[in-house]
Amino acid sequence: MDPPSGHAAQLNYPIAVLGGGIAGAAAALRLAQSGMRPVWIAPRRRDTFKPGEHLSGAAIPLLKTLNSDAMLRSEVHRHAHTTYSAWGSDTLAVRNAIAQIEGAAIVLDRGAFEDALGVQAIAAGAERIKCEVTDVRVTDGHWQLDTADGCITSDFIFDATGRKAIVASKFSTRFQADKLSCQYAVFSSPERLEPIPVTLIEAEERGWWYMSVLADQRVVVNFYSDADLPGFDTAALEENAHNTKAISAYLTDYGYGTPEHSSRMSTNSSWIAPAIGAGWVGIGDASAAFDPLSSHGMTTALWSAIEAADAFVAQDRQKMQAYADNVAKGVHDYLTARTHVYRSEKRWEGSPFWARRHGAR
Ligand SMILES: Cc1cc2nc3c(=O)[nH]c(=O)nc-3n(C[C@H](O)[C@H](O)[C@H](O)COP(=O)(O)OP(=O)(O)OC[C@H]3O[C@@H](n4cnc5c(N)ncnc54)[C@H](O)[C@@H]3O)c2cc1C
């Protein structure tokens, strides 16, 4: 059998990290920093915009433990000192970083951030294989990972394949709390330069909107609603964005025109329980994926990668079990907080989107 393209002849690895997002890169890095030599398997990153740029200030201590916090000083990211939100009323409430105990959030260039973490992981000793795993199974106590170029075997797997959770969803149980989905668009930098760099959140009858200005002055606009509700149509995103109040005013004031890119993604709240099993652990969205309203997906990806890697390095079953228990507790706390936040918006209790979040089916 030929080895998968671009990697060494060795095909059996003690530890395999699957997935090239933040969780995969952080786990590969943490393991390598602890003297392990994980193989890190993930497809080549697509050269398109990856949404999810609001990194909570709570992530910074986690990046410090990875010696990765310096990468946030790159000019491709910006500090998010002010967030405005029209939630529960038409009035824009200001949230200033000075009042946030965890400090200012960062609006990331997501691709640049993931690339920088990956470069650090490889420099620390992780071996990267750029391919997709098409199937996983256990044979004679070893994982068999099929790829287009052949089979890789491993003794232990970190599943960081995001919402696909290719190992965790096959060997454990997936739960899903809603059908939230996102349409997003990226608008090119405007002709009128230096827009005020803000992040805006705006609720409306069919769901809610998020807008943020990137460091390069492009704007990201996301619309969240349930995928099965009428009107959730990517083709109408631009027109609908111009029907919002605060976000539309901002786009018009600064001359943001036609989006350069738009798409849609699932953003439902879902989780795997238990998040560990014989010879594997789920991390990042492959253990628990949250509503982007929480702005905690990337922070949780970092936290889970570090906790799971440390438990593995210590070869401590109790520590690994404690990790899975903490994931389950985090999901419980998150679901409680999510209910509270959605119920605080009472203007459209009769509309299907809000009625579902106020207890109706
Ligand atoms: C629209 C949107 C907006 C968001 N906004 C925010 C935000 O503002 N702040 C925030 O903190 N979070 C946000 N999130 C959540 C955040 O993006 C995720 O929580 C985070 O990406 C999880 O990282 P991850 O590494 O676990 O998964 P992912 O980033 O999904 O990475 C999964 C990786 O696995 C790889 N993979 C998948 N299948 C295979 C396979 N078969 N073989 C090998 N590799 C595979 C993929 O190629 C990818 O590299 C948002 C999410 C969405 C969708």
Short mmCIF file of C-alpha atoms and ligand atoms in Angstrom, two decimals:
data_model
loop_
_atom_site.label_atom_id
_atom_site.label_comp_id
_atom_site.label_asym_id
_atom_site.label_seq_id
_atom_site.Cartn_x
_atom_site.Cartn_y
_atom_site.Cartn_z
CA MET A 1 0.00 0.00 0.00
CA ASP A 2 1.25 3.49 -0.82
CA PRO A 3 1.58 5.90 2.09
CA PRO A 4 -0.88 8.84 2.07
CA SER A 5 0.55 11.65 -0.02
CA GLY A 6 3.12 13.92 1.53
CA HIS A 7 3.92 11.91 4.64
CA ALA A 8 6.62 9.57 5.83
CA ALA A 9 6.54 5.81 5.39
CA GLN A 10 5.48 5.17 9.00
CA LEU A 11 1.79 4.25 9.01
CA ASN A 12 1.23 3.26 12.63
CA TYR A 13 1.08 6.08 15.12
CA PRO A 14 0.48 5.93 18.89
CA ILE A 15 -1.65 9.10 18.80
CA ALA A 16 -3.66 10.59 15.95
CA VAL A 17 -5.32 13.99 16.10
CA LEU A 18 -8.06 14.30 13.45
CA GLY A 19 -9.17 17.76 12.31
CA GLY A 20 -7.38 20.95 11.30
CA GLY A 21 -9.44 23.56 13.17
CA ILE A 22 -8.59 25.22 16.46
CA ALA A 23 -9.24 22.12 18.58
CA GLY A 24 -7.06 19.89 16.37
CA ALA A 25 -4.22 22.39 16.12
CA ALA A 26 -4.28 23.11 19.87
CA ALA A 27 -4.33 19.40 20.79
CA ALA A 28 -1.49 18.60 18.39
CA LEU A 29 0.46 21.52 19.86
CA ARG A 30 -0.18 20.61 23.50
CA LEU A 31 0.76 16.96 22.92
CA ALA A 32 3.92 17.94 21.06
CA GLN A 33 4.87 20.43 23.78
CA SER A 34 4.56 17.54 26.26
CA GLY A 35 7.09 15.47 24.33
CA MET A 36 4.60 13.32 22.38
CA ARG A 37 4.82 12.96 18.60
CA PRO A 38 1.20 12.98 17.43
CA VAL A 39 0.24 12.56 13.83
CA TRP A 40 -2.17 15.37 12.96
CA ILE A 41 -4.49 14.45 10.11
CA ALA A 42 -6.62 17.10 8.43
CA PRO A 43 -7.46 18.19 4.90
CA ARG A 44 -5.71 21.16 3.35
CA ARG A 45 -7.49 24.32 4.48
CA ARG A 46 -9.83 25.69 1.83
CA ASP A 47 -8.95 29.16 0.72
CA THR A 48 -12.38 30.56 1.51
CA PHE A 49 -13.55 32.68 4.41
CA LYS A 50 -14.22 30.72 7.62
CA PRO A 51 -16.84 32.38 9.82
CA GLY A 52 -16.54 32.60 13.63
CA GLU A 53 -14.18 35.45 14.45
CA HIS A 54 -15.22 36.77 17.86
CA LEU A 55 -12.66 35.27 20.27
CA SER A 56 -13.70 35.82 23.89
CA GLY A 57 -11.16 37.42 26.23
CA ALA A 58 -11.50 34.19 28.27
CA ALA A 59 -9.43 32.46 25.57
CA ILE A 60 -6.32 34.51 26.27
CA PRO A 61 -5.20 32.64 29.43
CA LEU A 62 -5.65 29.38 27.49
CA LEU A 63 -3.47 30.68 24.65
CA LYS A 64 -0.90 31.72 27.24
CA THR A 65 -0.65 28.14 28.51
CA LEU A 66 0.14 27.14 24.92
CA ASN A 67 2.66 30.00 24.54
CA SER A 68 0.47 31.15 21.66
CA ASP A 69 -0.89 34.47 22.95
CA ALA A 70 1.73 36.54 21.07
CA MET A 71 0.05 35.61 17.78
CA LEU A 72 -2.94 37.77 18.78
CA ARG A 73 -0.74 40.84 18.43
CA SER A 74 -0.69 40.42 14.66
CA GLU A 75 -2.28 43.35 12.83
CA VAL A 76 -4.63 41.00 11.00
CA HIS A 77 -6.72 40.78 14.20
CA ARG A 78 -8.39 43.64 16.08
CA HIS A 79 -9.39 44.18 19.71
CA ALA A 80 -13.17 44.38 20.09
CA HIS A 81 -13.52 47.15 22.63
CA THR A 82 -17.20 47.83 21.99
CA THR A 83 -20.18 45.62 21.20
CA TYR A 84 -23.65 47.04 20.58
CA SER A 85 -26.73 44.93 20.96
CA ALA A 86 -30.44 45.51 20.21
CA TRP A 87 -31.81 42.53 22.11
CA GLY A 88 -35.09 42.84 24.02
CA SER A 89 -35.65 46.35 22.69
CA ASP A 90 -34.84 48.58 19.71
CA THR A 91 -32.37 50.55 21.77
CA LEU A 92 -28.72 49.70 21.15
CA ALA A 93 -27.10 48.73 24.46
CA VAL A 94 -23.35 49.27 24.62
CA ARG A 95 -21.07 46.66 26.12
CA ASN A 96 -17.60 48.01 26.72
CA ALA A 97 -14.56 45.77 27.22
CA ILE A 98 -13.63 47.80 30.28
CA ALA A 99 -16.66 46.26 32.04
CA GLN A 100 -15.80 42.70 31.03
CA ILE A 101 -13.87 40.77 33.62
CA GLU A 102 -12.21 38.56 31.00
CA GLY A 103 -10.96 41.59 29.03
CA ALA A 104 -11.51 42.66 25.44
CA ALA A 105 -12.50 40.09 22.86
CA ILE A 106 -10.47 39.81 19.66
CA VAL A 107 -11.98 39.89 16.17
CA LEU A 108 -9.81 37.35 14.41
CA ASP A 109 -8.70 36.74 10.91
CA ARG A 110 -9.74 33.16 11.50
CA GLY A 111 -7.64 31.61 8.73
CA ALA A 112 -4.49 33.41 9.87
CA PHE A 113 -5.11 32.38 13.49
CA GLU A 114 -5.60 28.69 12.65
CA ASP A 115 -2.56 28.74 10.37
CA ALA A 116 -0.39 30.27 13.11
CA LEU A 117 -1.48 27.63 15.66
CA GLY A 118 -0.77 24.90 13.12
CA VAL A 119 2.71 26.22 12.32
CA GLN A 120 3.46 26.24 16.05
CA ALA A 121 2.20 22.64 16.43
CA ILE A 122 4.45 21.41 13.61
CA ALA A 123 7.45 23.34 14.96
CA ALA A 124 6.84 21.67 18.35
CA GLY A 125 6.99 18.20 16.74
CA ALA A 126 3.53 17.23 15.46
CA GLU A 127 3.58 15.46 12.08
CA ARG A 128 0.94 16.88 9.74
CA ILE A 129 -0.74 14.75 7.09
CA LYS A 130 -2.98 16.71 4.75
CA CYS A 131 -5.82 14.37 3.93
CA GLU A 132 -9.38 13.52 4.89
CA VAL A 133 -10.31 10.41 6.85
CA THR A 134 -13.10 8.66 4.96
CA ASP A 135 -13.85 5.92 7.51
CA VAL A 136 -12.77 4.77 10.97
CA ARG A 137 -13.03 1.34 12.56
CA VAL A 138 -11.33 -0.75 15.22
CA THR A 139 -9.48 -3.90 14.21
CA ASP A 140 -7.51 -6.02 16.71
CA GLY A 141 -7.55 -3.17 19.24
CA HIS A 142 -6.13 -0.62 16.77
CA TRP A 143 -7.84 2.23 14.97
CA GLN A 144 -7.88 1.91 11.20
CA LEU A 145 -8.23 5.28 9.50
CA ASP A 146 -9.07 5.11 5.80
CA THR A 147 -7.90 7.92 3.58
CA ALA A 148 -8.00 8.34 -0.19
CA ASP A 149 -4.33 7.30 -0.29
CA GLY A 150 -4.38 4.34 2.07
CA CYS A 151 -4.88 3.31 5.66
CA ILE A 152 -3.26 4.75 8.79
CA THR A 153 -3.40 2.91 12.10
CA SER A 154 -3.30 4.43 15.54
CA ASP A 155 -3.71 3.46 19.21
CA PHE A 156 -5.53 6.57 20.40
CA ILE A 157 -7.59 9.22 18.62
CA PHE A 158 -8.34 12.85 19.41
CA ASP A 159 -11.50 13.53 17.41
CA ALA A 160 -11.37 17.23 16.48
CA THR A 161 -13.39 16.92 13.26
CA GLY A 162 -15.88 19.60 14.31
CA ARG A 163 -19.61 18.98 14.02
CA LYS A 164 -18.97 15.92 11.84
CA ALA A 165 -17.39 14.23 14.88
CA ILE A 166 -16.44 11.27 12.72
CA VAL A 167 -15.32 9.10 15.64
CA ALA A 168 -17.37 10.51 18.53
CA SER A 169 -20.70 10.35 16.69
CA LYS A 170 -20.02 6.77 15.60
CA PHE A 171 -18.90 5.43 18.98
CA SER A 172 -21.04 7.53 21.34
CA THR A 173 -24.43 9.30 21.29
CA ARG A 174 -25.15 12.67 19.72
CA PHE A 175 -27.83 14.98 21.13
CA GLN A 176 -29.25 18.05 19.41
CA ALA A 177 -31.26 20.85 21.05
CA ASP A 178 -32.39 22.96 18.06
CA LYS A 179 -32.12 23.55 14.31
CA LEU A 180 -30.27 26.86 14.36
CA SER A 181 -28.46 27.62 11.12
CA CYS A 182 -26.47 30.57 9.83
CA GLN A 183 -26.39 32.45 6.54
CA TYR A 184 -23.37 34.66 6.30
CA ALA A 185 -21.92 37.21 3.91
CA VAL A 186 -18.60 39.01 3.71
CA PHE A 187 -18.67 42.55 2.34
CA SER A 188 -15.51 44.05 0.78
CA SER A 189 -13.80 47.05 2.37
CA PRO A 190 -15.83 50.16 1.57
CA GLU A 191 -14.78 53.10 -0.53
CA ARG A 192 -15.23 55.40 2.44
CA LEU A 193 -12.33 54.34 4.63
CA GLU A 194 -11.96 53.86 8.37
CA PRO A 195 -15.40 52.68 9.44
CA ILE A 196 -15.83 52.67 13.22
CA PRO A 197 -14.79 49.13 14.18
CA VAL A 198 -17.82 47.69 15.94
CA THR A 199 -19.63 44.46 16.59
CA LEU A 200 -23.44 44.66 16.42
CA ILE A 201 -26.10 42.15 17.46
CA GLU A 202 -29.71 42.74 16.44
CA ALA A 203 -32.75 40.55 17.13
CA GLU A 204 -35.71 40.45 14.74
CA GLU A 205 -38.91 38.46 14.33
CA ARG A 206 -37.34 35.56 12.40
CA GLY A 207 -34.09 35.25 14.39
CA TRP A 208 -31.09 37.47 14.99
CA TRP A 209 -28.25 39.22 13.19
CA TYR A 210 -24.58 39.67 13.94
CA MET A 211 -22.22 42.06 12.21
CA SER A 212 -18.54 42.65 12.85
CA VAL A 213 -15.83 44.72 11.21
CA LEU A 214 -12.62 42.81 10.55
CA ALA A 215 -9.16 44.36 10.93
CA ASP A 216 -8.94 44.75 7.13
CA GLN A 217 -12.27 46.67 7.23
CA ARG A 218 -14.27 44.00 5.49
CA VAL A 219 -17.57 43.35 7.24
CA VAL A 220 -19.04 39.98 8.20
CA VAL A 221 -22.83 39.76 8.47
CA ASN A 222 -24.50 36.62 9.85
CA PHE A 223 -28.21 35.85 10.05
CA TYR A 224 -29.32 33.09 12.44
CA SER A 225 -32.67 31.31 12.24
CA ASP A 226 -33.94 27.73 12.24
CA ALA A 227 -33.13 25.90 9.01
CA ASP A 228 -36.68 24.52 8.68
CA LEU A 229 -38.47 27.88 8.99
CA PRO A 230 -39.77 29.70 5.90
CA GLY A 231 -37.71 32.64 4.71
CA PHE A 232 -34.36 31.11 5.58
CA ASP A 233 -33.01 31.78 2.13
CA THR A 234 -29.37 32.61 1.40
CA ALA A 235 -30.36 34.25 -1.90
CA ALA A 236 -32.33 36.88 0.06
CA LEU A 237 -29.60 37.51 2.64
CA GLU A 238 -28.35 40.77 1.17
CA GLU A 239 -31.84 42.20 0.78
CA ASN A 240 -32.80 41.06 4.30
CA ALA A 241 -29.63 42.59 5.74
CA HIS A 242 -30.70 45.93 4.32
CA ASN A 243 -34.06 45.54 6.10
CA THR A 244 -32.41 45.47 9.52
CA LYS A 245 -32.20 48.69 11.52
CA ALA A 246 -28.78 49.23 13.10
CA ILE A 247 -26.86 46.88 10.79
CA SER A 248 -28.46 48.26 7.65
CA ALA A 249 -27.70 51.83 8.78
CA TYR A 250 -24.05 50.90 9.31
CA LEU A 251 -23.72 49.17 5.91
CA THR A 252 -25.31 52.14 4.15
CA ASP A 253 -23.33 54.80 6.04
CA TYR A 254 -20.00 53.28 5.07
CA GLY A 255 -20.95 52.17 1.57
CA TYR A 256 -20.73 48.40 1.98
CA GLY A 257 -22.32 47.06 -1.22
CA THR A 258 -22.63 43.59 -2.70
CA PRO A 259 -21.09 40.74 -0.66
CA GLU A 260 -17.91 39.18 -2.06
CA HIS A 261 -18.87 35.81 -0.59
CA SER A 262 -21.93 34.26 1.08
CA SER A 263 -22.87 30.81 2.29
CA ARG A 264 -24.72 28.94 5.03
CA MET A 265 -23.75 26.57 7.84
CA SER A 266 -25.41 24.60 10.59
CA THR A 267 -24.98 26.17 14.02
CA ASN A 268 -27.33 24.05 16.11
CA SER A 269 -26.56 23.26 19.74
CA SER A 270 -25.41 19.64 19.80
CA TRP A 271 -23.17 17.50 21.94
CA ILE A 272 -21.78 14.01 22.37
CA ALA A 273 -22.30 12.13 25.62
CA PRO A 274 -20.11 10.66 26.85
CA ALA A 275 -17.34 12.65 25.11
CA ILE A 276 -14.79 9.87 25.68
CA GLY A 277 -14.64 6.17 24.89
CA ALA A 278 -12.20 3.28 24.52
CA GLY A 279 -9.17 4.73 22.75
CA TRP A 280 -10.69 8.09 21.81
CA VAL A 281 -11.67 11.50 23.13
CA GLY A 282 -13.82 14.15 21.47
CA ILE A 283 -12.67 17.78 21.64
CA GLY A 284 -13.93 21.11 20.32
CA ASP A 285 -17.20 20.97 18.39
CA ALA A 286 -16.74 17.19 18.17
CA SER A 287 -17.63 17.09 21.87
CA ALA A 288 -20.03 20.04 22.21
CA ALA A 289 -21.05 22.65 19.64
CA PHE A 290 -22.69 25.82 20.91
CA ASP A 291 -24.95 28.54 19.53
CA PRO A 292 -22.60 31.31 18.25
CA LEU A 293 -24.57 33.77 20.43
CA SER A 294 -22.46 32.42 23.29
CA SER A 295 -19.21 33.42 21.50
CA HIS A 296 -17.57 30.51 23.26
CA GLY A 297 -16.99 27.88 20.56
CA MET A 298 -13.33 28.74 19.98
CA THR A 299 -12.61 29.15 23.70
CA THR A 300 -14.17 25.76 24.40
CA ALA A 301 -12.15 24.26 21.55
CA LEU A 302 -8.94 25.52 23.17
CA TRP A 303 -10.00 24.49 26.68
CA SER A 304 -11.05 20.99 25.64
CA ALA A 305 -7.89 20.40 23.58
CA ILE A 306 -5.65 21.35 26.51
CA GLU A 307 -7.63 19.40 29.14
CA ALA A 308 -7.88 16.24 27.04
CA ALA A 309 -4.23 16.38 25.96
CA ASP A 310 -3.07 16.85 29.57
CA ALA A 311 -5.20 13.92 30.76
CA PHE A 312 -3.78 11.76 27.98
CA VAL A 313 -0.18 12.75 28.70
CA ALA A 314 -0.69 11.98 32.41
CA GLN A 315 -2.17 8.58 31.41
CA ASP A 316 -4.71 9.28 34.12
CA ARG A 317 -8.14 7.65 33.60
CA GLN A 318 -9.71 9.71 36.38
CA LYS A 319 -8.47 12.89 34.79
CA MET A 320 -9.90 11.82 31.44
CA GLN A 321 -13.22 10.96 33.10
CA ALA A 322 -13.16 14.36 34.85
CA TYR A 323 -12.70 15.94 31.42
CA ALA A 324 -15.81 14.15 30.08
CA ASP A 325 -17.77 15.12 33.22
CA ASN A 326 -16.75 18.76 32.76
CA VAL A 327 -17.89 18.71 29.14
CA ALA A 328 -21.28 17.36 30.28
CA LYS A 329 -21.54 19.99 33.05
CA GLY A 330 -20.52 22.72 30.60
CA VAL A 331 -23.30 21.63 28.23
CA HIS A 332 -25.85 21.70 31.07
CA ASP A 333 -24.77 25.20 32.20
CA TYR A 334 -24.71 26.42 28.62
CA LEU A 335 -28.27 25.18 27.90
CA THR A 336 -29.55 26.93 31.04
CA ALA A 337 -27.85 30.21 30.05
CA ARG A 338 -29.09 29.90 26.45
CA THR A 339 -32.72 29.55 27.60
CA HIS A 340 -32.35 32.60 29.85
CA VAL A 341 -30.86 34.77 27.08
CA TYR A 342 -33.45 33.84 24.44
CA ARG A 343 -36.33 34.32 26.88
CA SER A 344 -35.10 37.83 27.64
CA GLU A 345 -36.22 38.79 24.10
CA LYS A 346 -40.02 39.09 24.42
CA ARG A 347 -41.03 41.21 21.41
CA TRP A 348 -42.01 38.36 19.08
CA GLU A 349 -43.10 35.57 21.43
CA GLY A 350 -45.68 34.42 18.84
CA SER A 351 -43.23 33.99 15.96
CA PRO A 352 -42.08 30.39 15.35
CA PHE A 353 -38.38 31.13 16.01
CA TRP A 354 -38.94 32.82 19.38
CA ALA A 355 -41.90 30.62 20.40
CA ARG A 356 -39.62 27.58 20.20
CA ARG A 357 -37.14 29.31 22.48
CA HIS A 358 -39.87 30.35 24.89
CA GLY A 359 -40.94 26.76 25.43
CA ALA A 360 -43.39 26.06 22.55
CA ARG A 361 -42.60 23.34 20.00
C1 LIG B 1 -21.35 30.86 11.51
C2 LIG B 1 -20.55 30.57 12.75
C3 LIG B 1 -20.17 31.60 13.58
C4 LIG B 1 -19.44 31.37 14.74
N1 LIG B 1 -19.04 32.41 15.52
C5 LIG B 1 -18.24 32.18 16.59
C6 LIG B 1 -17.72 33.26 17.34
O1 LIG B 1 -17.93 34.44 17.02
N2 LIG B 1 -16.93 32.97 18.42
C7 LIG B 1 -16.64 31.68 18.77
O2 LIG B 1 -15.90 31.47 19.75
N3 LIG B 1 -17.11 30.64 18.06
C8 LIG B 1 -17.89 30.86 16.98
N4 LIG B 1 -18.35 29.81 16.25
C9 LIG B 1 -18.02 28.45 16.69
C10 LIG B 1 -16.59 28.07 16.33
O3 LIG B 1 -16.33 28.39 14.97
C11 LIG B 1 -16.41 26.58 16.59
O4 LIG B 1 -16.78 26.29 17.90
C12 LIG B 1 -14.97 26.16 16.34
O5 LIG B 1 -14.66 26.27 14.96
C13 LIG B 1 -14.72 24.74 16.78
O6 LIG B 1 -13.41 24.37 16.39
P1 LIG B 1 -13.10 22.86 16.04
O7 LIG B 1 -11.64 22.80 15.77
O8 LIG B 1 -13.67 21.99 17.08
O9 LIG B 1 -13.93 22.53 14.73
P2 LIG B 1 -13.81 23.10 13.25
O10 LIG B 1 -13.34 24.50 13.24
O11 LIG B 1 -15.14 22.81 12.61
O12 LIG B 1 -12.69 22.21 12.56
C14 LIG B 1 -12.95 20.87 12.20
C15 LIG B 1 -11.79 20.38 11.36
O13 LIG B 1 -11.97 18.99 11.11
C16 LIG B 1 -11.67 18.74 9.76
N5 LIG B 1 -12.36 17.52 9.36
C17 LIG B 1 -13.69 17.34 9.23
N6 LIG B 1 -13.93 16.08 8.80
C18 LIG B 1 -12.71 15.48 8.68
C19 LIG B 1 -12.31 14.18 8.27
N7 LIG B 1 -13.19 13.27 7.88
N8 LIG B 1 -10.98 13.89 8.25
C20 LIG B 1 -10.08 14.81 8.65
N9 LIG B 1 -10.41 16.07 9.05
C21 LIG B 1 -11.72 16.38 9.05
C22 LIG B 1 -12.17 20.00 9.03
O14 LIG B 1 -11.59 20.11 7.76
C23 LIG B 1 -11.69 21.06 9.99
O15 LIG B 1 -10.33 21.36 9.75
C24 LIG B 1 -19.09 30.03 15.08
C25 LIG B 1 -19.47 28.97 14.24
C26 LIG B 1 -20.17 29.23 13.09
C27 LIG B 1 -20.54 28.08 12.19
#
